Each structure stands twice: as structure tokens, then as C-alpha cells.
mmCIF file of C-alpha atoms in Angstrom:
data_model
loop_
_atom_site.group_PDB
_atom_site.id
_atom_site.type_symbol
_atom_site.label_atom_id
_atom_site.label_comp_id
_atom_site.label_asym_id
_atom_site.label_seq_id
_atom_site.Cartn_x
_atom_site.Cartn_y
_atom_site.Cartn_z
ATOM 1 C CA MET A 1 -28.486 20.038 20.231
ATOM 2 C CA GLN A 2 -27.163 21.521 16.159
ATOM 3 C CA LYS A 3 -23.678 20.971 17.653
ATOM 4 C CA ILE A 4 -23.167 17.496 18.707
ATOM 5 C CA TYR A 5 -25.837 16.875 15.053
ATOM 6 C CA ILE A 6 -22.052 18.119 13.360
ATOM 7 C CA LEU A 7 -19.960 16.664 15.339
ATOM 8 C CA LEU A 8 -21.623 12.969 14.801
ATOM 9 C CA THR A 9 -22.107 13.971 10.462
ATOM 10 C CA ALA A 10 -18.449 14.607 10.869
ATOM 11 C CA ILE A 11 -17.013 11.550 12.909
ATOM 12 C CA ILE A 12 -19.726 9.112 10.995
ATOM 13 C CA ALA A 13 -17.790 10.813 7.234
ATOM 14 C CA LEU A 14 -14.738 10.613 8.346
ATOM 15 C CA THR A 15 -15.076 7.033 9.261
ATOM 16 C CA THR A 16 -17.499 5.879 5.605
ATOM 17 C CA ALA A 17 -13.611 7.871 4.236
ATOM 18 C CA HIS A 18 -11.228 5.872 6.243
ATOM 19 C CA ALA A 19 -13.413 2.545 5.417
ATOM 20 C CA GLN A 20 -13.264 2.702 1.783
ATOM 21 C CA ASN A 21 -10.354 4.246 1.589
ATOM 22 C CA PRO A 22 -8.575 1.618 -0.857
ATOM 23 C CA ILE A 23 -5.367 2.525 -0.661
ATOM 24 C CA PRO A 24 -3.296 -0.546 1.240
ATOM 25 C CA ASN A 25 -0.873 -0.595 3.772
ATOM 26 C CA ALA A 26 -1.686 4.117 3.878
ATOM 27 C CA ASN A 27 0.362 4.275 7.530
ATOM 28 C CA PHE A 28 3.016 1.360 5.900
ATOM 29 C CA SER A 29 2.423 -0.175 9.243
ATOM 30 C CA THR A 30 3.862 -3.999 7.874
ATOM 31 C CA TYR A 31 7.324 -4.104 5.538
ATOM 32 C CA TRP A 32 7.814 -6.955 2.977
ATOM 33 C CA PRO A 33 10.168 -8.899 5.402
ATOM 34 C CA SER A 34 13.192 -9.783 2.553
ATOM 35 C CA ASN A 35 13.364 -6.151 2.079
ATOM 36 C CA PRO A 36 12.649 -3.699 5.000
ATOM 37 C CA GLY A 37 12.921 -0.785 3.073
ATOM 38 C CA GLU A 38 9.806 -2.159 0.623
ATOM 39 C CA PRO A 39 6.378 -1.616 1.787
ATOM 40 C CA ASN A 40 3.862 -3.735 1.472
ATOM 41 C CA GLY A 41 1.952 -3.059 -1.319
ATOM 42 C CA TRP A 42 4.376 -0.560 -3.267
ATOM 43 C CA THR A 43 6.714 -2.281 -5.040
ATOM 44 C CA ASP A 44 8.133 -0.543 -6.694
ATOM 45 C CA CYS A 45 10.721 1.611 -3.942
ATOM 46 C CA GLU A 46 14.630 3.544 -4.410
ATOM 47 C CA ASP A 47 15.928 4.618 -0.929
ATOM 48 C CA ILE A 48 12.728 3.899 1.510
ATOM 49 C CA ALA A 49 13.088 3.819 4.501
ATOM 50 C CA GLN A 50 10.634 2.635 7.570
ATOM 51 C CA VAL A 51 9.996 5.509 10.251
ATOM 52 C CA SER A 52 10.418 3.732 13.667
ATOM 53 C CA PRO A 53 7.077 3.671 15.362
ATOM 54 C CA GLY A 54 5.890 5.993 17.322
ATOM 55 C CA ASN A 55 7.754 8.623 14.672
ATOM 56 C CA GLY A 56 4.023 8.966 12.464
ATOM 57 C CA ASN A 57 1.840 11.273 11.588
ATOM 58 C CA GLY A 58 1.128 12.318 14.784
ATOM 59 C CA GLY A 59 3.409 10.801 17.028
ATOM 60 C CA VAL A 60 2.237 7.215 16.579
ATOM 61 C CA GLY A 61 2.316 4.669 14.178
ATOM 62 C CA TRP A 62 4.729 4.059 11.215
ATOM 63 C CA ALA A 63 5.228 6.085 7.782
ATOM 64 C CA ALA A 64 7.654 5.972 5.417
ATOM 65 C CA GLN A 65 10.702 7.759 4.132
ATOM 66 C CA GLY A 66 12.829 8.613 1.793
ATOM 67 C CA TYR A 67 16.313 9.603 1.722
ATOM 68 C CA LYS A 68 19.451 10.511 0.536
ATOM 69 C CA SER A 69 22.593 9.231 1.722
ATOM 70 C CA ALA A 70 24.787 9.654 -0.978
ATOM 71 C CA ASN A 71 24.493 11.464 -4.193
ATOM 72 C CA THR A 72 22.339 8.953 -6.951
ATOM 73 C CA TYR A 73 19.491 7.924 -8.575
ATOM 74 C CA PRO A 74 16.759 10.267 -6.883
ATOM 75 C CA ALA A 75 14.161 8.565 -4.200
ATOM 76 C CA PHE A 76 11.034 7.594 -4.416
ATOM 77 C CA ILE A 77 8.542 5.224 -3.813
ATOM 78 C CA THR A 78 5.127 3.635 -6.280
ATOM 79 C CA SER A 79 2.130 2.271 -6.169
ATOM 80 C CA SER A 80 1.799 -0.977 -6.728
ATOM 81 C CA GLY A 81 4.911 -1.907 -9.372
ATOM 82 C CA GLY A 82 3.215 1.212 -11.592
ATOM 83 C CA THR A 83 -0.068 -0.629 -12.195
ATOM 84 C CA GLY A 84 -1.612 1.248 -9.695
ATOM 85 C CA ILE A 85 -4.536 0.193 -6.864
ATOM 86 C CA SER A 86 -7.434 -1.079 -8.143
ATOM 87 C CA ILE A 87 -9.983 1.326 -7.590
ATOM 88 C CA SER A 88 -14.215 1.298 -9.099
ATOM 89 C CA GLN A 89 -14.508 5.252 -8.361
ATOM 90 C CA ASP A 90 -13.626 9.214 -10.452
ATOM 91 C CA TYR A 91 -11.790 9.834 -6.506
ATOM 92 C CA ALA A 92 -11.638 13.897 -6.073
ATOM 93 C CA TYR A 93 -8.491 13.924 -3.658
ATOM 94 C CA PHE A 94 -5.287 12.627 -2.878
ATOM 95 C CA ASN A 95 -4.126 12.869 0.746
ATOM 96 C CA LEU A 96 -1.650 12.841 3.211
ATOM 97 C CA TYR A 97 0.741 13.875 5.562
ATOM 98 C CA TYR A 98 3.931 14.515 4.759
ATOM 99 C CA LYS A 99 7.452 16.252 5.939
ATOM 100 C CA PHE A 100 9.924 17.125 3.577
ATOM 101 C CA THR A 101 14.251 18.784 4.135
ATOM 102 C CA GLY A 102 15.701 19.557 0.818
ATOM 103 C CA VAL A 103 19.100 20.347 0.223
ATOM 104 C CA SER A 104 20.523 22.791 -2.482
ATOM 105 C CA GLY A 105 17.176 23.391 -3.933
ATOM 106 C CA ASP A 106 16.043 19.325 -3.695
ATOM 107 C CA PHE A 107 12.584 19.862 -4.692
ATOM 108 C CA LEU A 108 9.435 17.139 -3.549
ATOM 109 C CA ILE A 109 7.172 15.653 -6.784
ATOM 110 C CA ILE A 110 3.602 14.085 -5.714
ATOM 111 C CA SER A 111 1.666 12.688 -8.008
ATOM 112 C CA VAL A 112 -2.036 10.855 -8.947
ATOM 113 C CA THR A 113 -2.294 9.702 -12.477
ATOM 114 C CA MET A 114 -5.921 7.853 -12.577
ATOM 115 C CA PHE A 115 -6.400 5.148 -15.869
ATOM 116 C CA ASN A 116 -9.512 3.587 -16.772
ATOM 117 C CA ALA A 117 -10.159 -0.435 -17.505
ATOM 118 C CA SER A 118 -9.075 0.282 -20.815
ATOM 119 C CA ASN A 119 -5.661 1.904 -20.182
ATOM 120 C CA ALA A 120 -6.225 5.296 -20.298
ATOM 121 C CA GLN A 121 -5.417 8.137 -18.423
ATOM 122 C CA ILE A 122 -8.341 9.549 -17.591
ATOM 123 C CA GLY A 123 -6.797 12.213 -13.957
ATOM 124 C CA SER A 124 -4.163 13.377 -12.167
ATOM 125 C CA GLY A 125 -2.578 15.000 -10.096
ATOM 126 C CA VAL A 126 -0.051 17.659 -8.837
ATOM 127 C CA PHE A 127 1.226 18.966 -6.251
ATOM 128 C CA GLN A 128 5.388 20.326 -6.032
ATOM 129 C CA GLN A 129 6.997 21.434 -2.629
ATOM 130 C CA THR A 130 10.526 23.361 -2.854
ATOM 131 C CA ASN A 131 10.327 24.945 1.216
ATOM 132 C CA ASN A 132 11.694 22.669 4.448
ATOM 133 C CA VAL A 133 7.785 21.573 5.825
ATOM 134 C CA GLY A 134 9.551 20.531 9.477
ATOM 135 C CA SER A 135 6.539 19.074 11.487
ATOM 136 C CA PHE A 136 3.485 16.499 9.684
ATOM 137 C CA THR A 137 1.465 18.845 7.188
ATOM 138 C CA PRO A 138 -1.877 17.335 5.811
ATOM 139 C CA LEU A 139 -2.256 18.327 2.328
ATOM 140 C CA SER A 140 -5.391 17.334 -1.067
ATOM 141 C CA VAL A 141 -3.789 16.772 -4.136
ATOM 142 C CA PRO A 142 -7.014 17.596 -6.358
ATOM 143 C CA ILE A 143 -7.316 15.604 -9.015
ATOM 144 C CA TYR A 144 -8.356 17.052 -12.426
ATOM 145 C CA TYR A 145 -10.351 14.777 -14.518
ATOM 146 C CA SER A 146 -11.402 14.215 -18.667
ATOM 147 C CA GLY A 147 -13.159 11.254 -18.145
ATOM 148 C CA SER A 148 -14.760 9.415 -15.714
ATOM 149 C CA GLY A 149 -14.725 5.427 -15.074
ATOM 150 C CA ALA A 150 -11.264 5.573 -13.205
ATOM 151 C CA ALA A 151 -10.005 2.105 -12.399
ATOM 152 C CA ARG A 152 -6.712 1.729 -10.937
ATOM 153 C CA ALA A 153 -4.813 4.921 -9.779
ATOM 154 C CA VAL A 154 -0.764 5.717 -10.104
ATOM 155 C CA ILE A 155 0.396 7.132 -6.656
ATOM 156 C CA SER A 156 4.168 8.092 -7.137
ATOM 157 C CA ILE A 157 6.198 10.768 -4.458
ATOM 158 C CA LEU A 158 9.706 11.437 -5.984
ATOM 159 C CA MET A 159 12.740 14.110 -4.410
ATOM 160 C CA ASN A 160 14.471 14.963 -7.579
ATOM 161 C CA PRO A 161 17.142 18.559 -7.906
ATOM 162 C CA THR A 162 16.677 21.410 -9.481
ATOM 163 C CA SER A 163 20.274 20.575 -11.673
ATOM 164 C CA GLY A 164 21.767 17.725 -12.178
ATOM 165 C CA ALA A 165 20.894 14.332 -11.978
ATOM 166 C CA ASN A 166 20.298 12.620 -8.433
ATOM 167 C CA PRO A 167 19.358 14.682 -4.804
ATOM 168 C CA HIS A 168 21.754 15.475 -2.963
ATOM 169 C CA VAL A 169 22.858 13.874 0.959
ATOM 170 C CA GLY A 170 20.341 15.086 3.799
ATOM 171 C CA SER A 171 17.835 15.447 1.493
ATOM 172 C CA ASN A 172 14.391 13.301 2.407
ATOM 173 C CA PHE A 173 10.498 13.149 3.008
ATOM 174 C CA ILE A 174 8.245 11.486 5.608
ATOM 175 C CA ILE A 175 5.204 10.615 4.580
ATOM 176 C CA ASP A 176 2.119 9.005 6.400
ATOM 177 C CA ASP A 177 -1.658 8.129 6.188
ATOM 178 C CA LEU A 178 -2.406 7.966 2.504
ATOM 179 C CA SER A 179 -6.322 8.487 1.397
ATOM 180 C CA LEU A 180 -8.181 9.295 -1.431
ATOM 181 C CA THR A 181 -11.532 10.608 -0.635
ATOM 182 C CA GLY A 182 -14.804 12.685 -1.868
ATOM 183 C CA SER A 183 -13.716 15.686 0.210
ATOM 184 C CA PRO A 184 -10.625 17.171 0.894
ATOM 185 C CA LEU A 185 -8.574 16.759 4.150
ATOM 186 C CA ALA A 186 -7.259 20.302 4.503
ATOM 187 C CA VAL A 187 -7.077 23.345 3.132
ATOM 188 C CA GLU A 188 -3.970 23.683 1.347
ATOM 189 C CA GLU A 189 -3.196 26.496 -1.952
ATOM 190 C CA ILE A 190 -2.569 24.229 -4.889
ATOM 191 C CA GLU A 191 -1.807 25.316 -7.928
ATOM 192 C CA LYS A 192 -2.842 23.309 -11.345
ATOM 193 C CA GLU A 193 0.597 22.600 -12.747
ATOM 194 C CA SER A 194 1.002 24.538 -16.446
ATOM 195 C CA PHE A 195 1.674 21.079 -17.926
ATOM 196 C CA ASP A 196 -0.102 18.054 -17.904
ATOM 197 C CA LEU A 197 1.108 14.747 -16.194
ATOM 198 C CA LYS A 198 0.967 12.060 -17.959
ATOM 199 C CA LEU A 199 2.145 8.179 -17.171
ATOM 200 C CA GLU A 200 1.824 5.295 -19.652
ATOM 201 C CA PRO A 201 0.086 2.568 -18.508
ATOM 202 C CA ASN A 202 2.162 -1.106 -17.925
ATOM 203 C CA PRO A 203 1.484 -3.376 -20.656
ATOM 204 C CA ALA A 204 1.142 -6.030 -18.315
#
């Protein structure tokens, strides 16, 4: 009986977390018709492509891929053109499933920055991956706060080189099933970076 109760509690918690997820198009199922490489709700992208149906997390659905077919500028995707996603609570974690292949030392940076209603930065979380990740892996990035009253979140996934200005041809990442939650999606050791992530609010 206790096992059934625990299972039901877990199902309710997961369902509630999914229902309250404020991230638009979190599984990248829809894209702008005028720009197939730009997912709805993510209006600041470079070298982003839609992953075919059935190749998303768990072998189903869609996903978004950042890739380099030429040695030009970093590949990235940022929520809502840098203005952020409207939220109404201080979420503790940014979660996603991801794959990553880095060529010649290219690495992946996954970050989230929280702003209050006055556009002051009150929290951030950042994760850097330098190793290749061949299959979809759950990741939960803890968000560290210096204040409260989060009103918007800016999410950014960026692929960069170890040296020079541009990532190498063949480097790529795939992301899927993004969420903001109060509890972690996965247990993965994430060290807090020695630097503070600082993003300037969009003056608009």
C-alpha cells in the first residue's frame, strides 16, 4: 500500500510540475513557418535546426539542434530574443535533456538568469560541459538567488570554442524537454562557477 502511495505521489508531482512549466514550446514541437530553424518562443537563434519527429528525448517527438557546418560564429539559442520568459515564482532548477559533441575542445554552456519586475538580476545558474554526451542525459541546473520576486527568466544555450572566436565544424548539441521547477529532474554534480553570470536586461 505504501508503494502505491509513493508512486501516486510521484505521478501527481510530475504532472503538477509539467502543468506549471512556464517555458513556451519546451519540447520544440513548433517552428516559425518563415524560418524553419527558429522555434516558436525562441526568437534569438543561430545555427539551430529542428530535429526530425521520433528523434527527441525518449525516441519520440521533436527537439532542437545547434550545429556547425562552417567555422563561423557560435551556435546558440536564447529565450524570447533575450527579453526572457514571464514567470511568477522563484524556481529552484532549470532542467533539460541534452546531447553534446564537441570538436577540438569546443564546449557547451547552459545558463538561466532571473530578473525581478524592475529588471534587476536576482539569480542565476550555469553549467559547462566539455565532455561528449552521446545519448539524451537529464540535467538539472540549480539557480542561486541574491533576491526574490522573479518576474522573468532568460535561458541560453551556447556552444563555444576553447580558443579563437568560432566553434569547429562538426560540433553540435541537441536539447529537449526544458522545464523550470522547484525540485531537480536529475541528480548530477554541478559545481557553482567561480564567476557570476551577468546579463544586462533588454532596455525595451
